[in-house]
CSV table of N, CA and C in Angstrom, one decimal:
chain,number,residue,atom,x,y,z
A,1,ASP,N,107.3,89.7,149.5
A,1,ASP,CA,107.6,90.9,148.8
A,1,ASP,C,106.4,91.8,148.9
A,2,VAL,N,106.6,93.0,149.4
A,2,VAL,CA,105.5,93.9,149.6
A,2,VAL,C,104.9,94.4,148.3
A,3,ALA,N,105.7,94.6,147.3
A,3,ALA,CA,105.2,95.1,146.0
A,3,ALA,C,104.3,94.1,145.3
A,4,ARG,N,104.6,92.8,145.4
A,4,ARG,CA,103.8,91.8,144.8
A,4,ARG,C,102.5,91.6,145.6
A,5,PHE,N,102.5,91.8,146.9
A,5,PHE,CA,101.3,91.7,147.7
A,5,PHE,C,100.3,92.8,147.3
A,6,PHE,N,100.8,94.0,147.2
A,6,PHE,CA,99.9,95.1,146.8
A,6,PHE,C,99.4,95.0,145.4
A,7,THR,N,100.3,94.5,144.5
A,7,THR,CA,99.9,94.2,143.1
A,7,THR,C,98.7,93.2,143.1
A,8,ALA,N,98.8,92.2,143.9
A,8,ALA,CA,97.8,91.2,143.9
A,8,ALA,C,96.5,91.8,144.5
A,9,ILE,N,96.6,92.6,145.5
A,9,ILE,CA,95.4,93.3,146.1
A,9,ILE,C,94.7,94.2,145.0
A,10,VAL,N,95.5,94.9,144.3
A,10,VAL,CA,94.9,95.8,143.3
A,10,VAL,C,94.3,95.0,142.2
A,11,ILE,N,94.9,93.9,141.7
A,11,ILE,CA,94.3,93.0,140.7
A,11,ILE,C,93.0,92.4,141.2
A,12,ILE,N,92.9,92.0,142.4
A,12,ILE,CA,91.7,91.4,143.0
A,12,ILE,C,90.6,92.5,143.1
A,13,LEU,N,91.0,93.7,143.5
A,13,LEU,CA,90.1,94.8,143.7
A,13,LEU,C,89.5,95.2,142.3
A,14,ILE,N,90.3,95.2,141.3
A,14,ILE,CA,89.8,95.6,139.9
A,14,ILE,C,88.9,94.5,139.4
A,15,THR,N,89.2,93.2,139.7
A,15,THR,CA,88.3,92.1,139.3
A,15,THR,C,87.0,92.2,140.0
A,16,TYR,N,87.0,92.6,141.3
A,16,TYR,CA,85.8,92.7,142.1
A,16,TYR,C,84.9,93.9,141.5
A,17,LEU,N,85.5,95.0,141.1
A,17,LEU,CA,84.8,96.1,140.5
A,17,LEU,C,84.2,95.7,139.2
A,18,VAL,N,84.9,95.0,138.4
A,18,VAL,CA,84.4,94.5,137.1
A,18,VAL,C,83.2,93.6,137.3
A,19,GLY,N,83.3,92.7,138.2
A,19,GLY,CA,82.2,91.8,138.5
A,19,GLY,C,80.9,92.6,139.0
A,20,GLN,N,81.2,93.5,139.8
A,20,GLN,CA,80.1,94.4,140.3
A,20,GLN,C,79.4,95.2,139.2
A,21,ALA,N,80.3,95.7,138.3
A,21,ALA,CA,79.7,96.4,137.1
A,21,ALA,C,78.9,95.5,136.2
A,22,ILE,N,79.4,94.3,136.0
A,22,ILE,CA,78.6,93.3,135.2
A,22,ILE,C,77.2,93.0,135.9
A,23,GLY,N,77.3,92.8,137.2
A,23,GLY,CA,76.0,92.6,138.0
A,23,GLY,C,75.1,93.7,137.9
A,24,PHE,N,75.6,94.9,138.0
A,24,PHE,CA,74.7,96.1,138.0
A,24,PHE,C,74.1,96.3,136.6
A,25,SER,N,75.0,96.0,135.5
A,25,SER,CA,74.5,96.1,134.2
A,25,SER,C,73.4,95.1,133.8
A,26,VAL,N,73.6,93.9,134.2
A,26,VAL,CA,72.6,92.9,133.9
A,26,VAL,C,71.3,93.2,134.7
A,27,ALA,N,71.4,93.6,136.0
A,27,ALA,CA,70.3,93.9,136.8
A,27,ALA,C,69.5,95.1,136.2
A,28,ALA,N,70.2,96.0,135.7
A,28,ALA,CA,69.6,97.2,135.1
A,28,ALA,C,68.9,96.8,133.8
A,29,ALA,N,69.5,96.0,133.0
A,29,ALA,CA,68.9,95.6,131.7
A,29,ALA,C,67.7,94.7,131.9
A,30,ILE,N,67.7,93.8,132.9
A,30,ILE,CA,66.6,92.9,133.2
A,30,ILE,C,65.5,93.7,133.9
A,31,GLY,N,65.8,94.5,134.9
A,31,GLY,CA,64.8,95.3,135.6
A,31,GLY,C,64.2,94.6,136.8
A,32,SER,N,64.5,93.4,137.0
A,32,SER,CA,63.9,92.6,138.1
A,32,SER,C,65.0,91.9,138.9
A,33,ILE,N,65.1,92.1,140.2
A,33,ILE,CA,66.1,91.4,141.0
A,33,ILE,C,65.9,89.9,141.0
A,34,GLU,N,64.6,89.5,141.1
A,34,GLU,CA,64.3,88.1,141.1
A,34,GLU,C,64.7,87.4,139.9
A,35,LEU,N,64.6,88.0,138.7
A,35,LEU,CA,65.0,87.4,137.5
A,35,LEU,C,66.5,87.5,137.2
A,36,SER,N,67.1,88.6,137.6
A,36,SER,CA,68.5,88.8,137.3
A,36,SER,C,69.4,87.9,138.1
A,37,SER,N,69.0,87.5,139.3
A,37,SER,CA,69.9,86.7,140.2
A,37,SER,C,70.2,85.4,139.5
A,38,PRO,N,69.3,84.6,139.1
A,38,PRO,CA,69.6,83.3,138.4
A,38,PRO,C,70.4,83.5,137.1
A,39,ILE,N,70.1,84.6,136.4
A,39,ILE,CA,70.9,84.8,135.2
A,39,ILE,C,72.3,85.1,135.5
A,40,LEU,N,72.6,85.9,136.5
A,40,LEU,CA,73.9,86.2,137.0
A,40,LEU,C,74.7,85.0,137.5
A,41,LEU,N,73.9,84.1,138.1
A,41,LEU,CA,74.6,82.8,138.5
A,41,LEU,C,75.1,82.0,137.3
A,42,VAL,N,74.3,82.0,136.3
A,42,VAL,CA,74.7,81.2,135.1
A,42,VAL,C,75.9,81.9,134.4
A,43,ILE,N,75.8,83.2,134.4
A,43,ILE,CA,76.9,84.0,133.8
A,43,ILE,C,78.2,83.8,134.6
A,44,LEU,N,78.1,83.8,135.9
A,44,LEU,CA,79.2,83.5,136.8
A,44,LEU,C,79.8,82.1,136.6
A,45,PHE,N,78.9,81.1,136.5
A,45,PHE,CA,79.4,79.8,136.4
A,45,PHE,C,80.1,79.6,135.0
A,46,VAL,N,79.5,80.1,134.0
A,46,VAL,CA,80.2,80.0,132.6
A,46,VAL,C,81.5,80.8,132.6
A,47,THR,N,81.6,81.9,133.3
A,47,THR,CA,82.8,82.7,133.4
A,47,THR,C,83.9,81.9,134.1
A,48,MET,N,83.5,81.2,135.2
A,48,MET,CA,84.5,80.5,136.0
A,48,MET,C,84.9,79.2,135.2
A,49,LEU,N,84.0,78.7,134.4
A,49,LEU,CA,84.3,77.5,133.6
A,49,LEU,C,85.3,77.8,132.5
A,50,VAL,N,85.1,78.9,131.8
A,50,VAL,CA,86.0,79.2,130.7
A,50,VAL,C,87.3,79.9,131.2
A,51,SER,N,87.4,80.3,132.4
A,51,SER,CA,88.6,81.0,132.9
A,51,SER,C,89.7,80.0,133.3
A,52,GLY,N,89.3,78.7,133.4
A,52,GLY,CA,90.3,77.8,133.9
A,52,GLY,C,90.2,77.5,135.4
A,53,PHE,N,89.1,77.9,136.0
A,53,PHE,CA,88.9,77.7,137.4
A,53,PHE,C,88.5,76.3,137.7
A,54,TYR,N,87.6,75.7,136.9
A,54,TYR,CA,87.1,74.4,137.1
A,54,TYR,C,87.9,73.4,136.3
A,55,ALA,N,88.2,73.7,135.1
A,55,ALA,CA,88.8,72.8,134.1
A,55,ALA,C,90.0,73.5,133.5
A,56,SER,N,90.9,72.8,133.0
A,56,SER,CA,92.0,73.3,132.2
A,56,SER,C,91.5,74.0,130.9
A,57,LEU,N,92.1,75.0,130.5
A,57,LEU,CA,91.7,75.7,129.3
A,57,LEU,C,91.8,74.8,128.1
A,58,ASP,N,92.7,73.8,128.1
A,58,ASP,CA,92.8,72.9,127.0
A,58,ASP,C,91.7,71.9,126.9
A,59,ASN,N,91.0,71.7,128.0
A,59,ASN,CA,89.9,70.7,128.1
A,59,ASN,C,88.5,71.3,127.8
A,60,ILE,N,88.4,72.6,127.6
A,60,ILE,CA,87.2,73.3,127.4
A,60,ILE,C,86.7,73.0,125.9
A,61,PRO,N,85.4,72.7,125.7
A,61,PRO,CA,85.0,72.5,124.3
A,61,PRO,C,85.1,73.7,123.5
A,62,GLY,N,85.2,73.5,122.2
A,62,GLY,CA,85.4,74.6,121.2
A,62,GLY,C,84.4,75.7,121.3
A,63,PHE,N,83.1,75.4,121.4
A,63,PHE,CA,82.1,76.5,121.4
A,63,PHE,C,82.2,77.3,122.7
A,64,PHE,N,82.8,76.8,123.8
A,64,PHE,CA,83.0,77.6,125.0
A,64,PHE,C,84.4,78.3,125.0
A,65,ALA,N,85.3,77.8,124.2
A,65,ALA,CA,86.6,78.3,124.2
A,65,ALA,C,86.7,79.8,123.8
A,66,VAL,N,85.7,80.2,122.9
A,66,VAL,CA,85.7,81.6,122.5
A,66,VAL,C,85.3,82.5,123.7
A,67,LEU,N,84.5,82.0,124.6
A,67,LEU,CA,84.1,82.8,125.7
A,67,LEU,C,85.2,83.2,126.7
A,68,GLN,N,86.3,82.4,126.6
A,68,GLN,CA,87.4,82.7,127.6
A,68,GLN,C,88.0,84.1,127.3
A,69,TYR,N,87.9,84.6,126.1
A,69,TYR,CA,88.5,85.9,125.8
A,69,TYR,C,87.7,87.1,126.4
A,70,ILE,N,86.4,86.9,126.8
A,70,ILE,CA,85.6,87.9,127.4
A,70,ILE,C,85.4,87.7,128.9
A,71,SER,N,86.1,86.7,129.5
A,71,SER,CA,86.0,86.4,130.9
A,71,SER,C,87.0,87.2,131.7
A,72,PRO,N,86.5,88.0,132.6
A,72,PRO,CA,87.4,88.8,133.4
A,72,PRO,C,88.2,87.9,134.4
A,73,LEU,N,87.7,86.8,134.8
A,73,LEU,CA,88.4,85.9,135.7
A,73,LEU,C,89.6,85.3,135.0
A,74,ARG,N,89.5,85.0,133.8
A,74,ARG,CA,90.7,84.5,133.0
A,74,ARG,C,91.9,85.4,133.1
A,75,TYR,N,91.6,86.7,132.9
A,75,TYR,CA,92.7,87.7,133.0
A,75,TYR,C,93.2,87.9,134.4
A,76,GLU,N,92.3,87.7,135.4
A,76,GLU,CA,92.8,87.8,136.7
A,76,GLU,C,93.7,86.6,137.1
A,77,PHE,N,93.3,85.4,136.7
A,77,PHE,CA,94.1,84.3,136.9
A,77,PHE,C,95.5,84.4,136.2
A,78,ASP,N,95.5,84.9,135.0
A,78,ASP,CA,96.7,85.1,134.2
A,78,ASP,C,97.6,86.2,134.9
A,79,ALA,N,97.0,87.2,135.5
A,79,ALA,CA,97.7,88.3,136.1
A,79,ALA,C,98.3,87.8,137.4
A,80,LEU,N,97.6,87.0,138.1
A,80,LEU,CA,98.1,86.6,139.4
A,80,LEU,C,99.1,85.4,139.3
């Protein structure tokens, strides 16, 4: 179905732009590319962990479960 394909493309594009905005924001706040790169890797890993990419949302510990509501990847996975 063509409409579903283009809907998926738009969802992936929006998620890409959100990730890029997060990266630019963290890099601007830190002020150093060398320091912001490892911080962004940690943020990305935590985002993928709480979105259900690595583990089921039911198996995530309680203190990480709150972070799933601010994870853009969770909403992308739900939308797709």
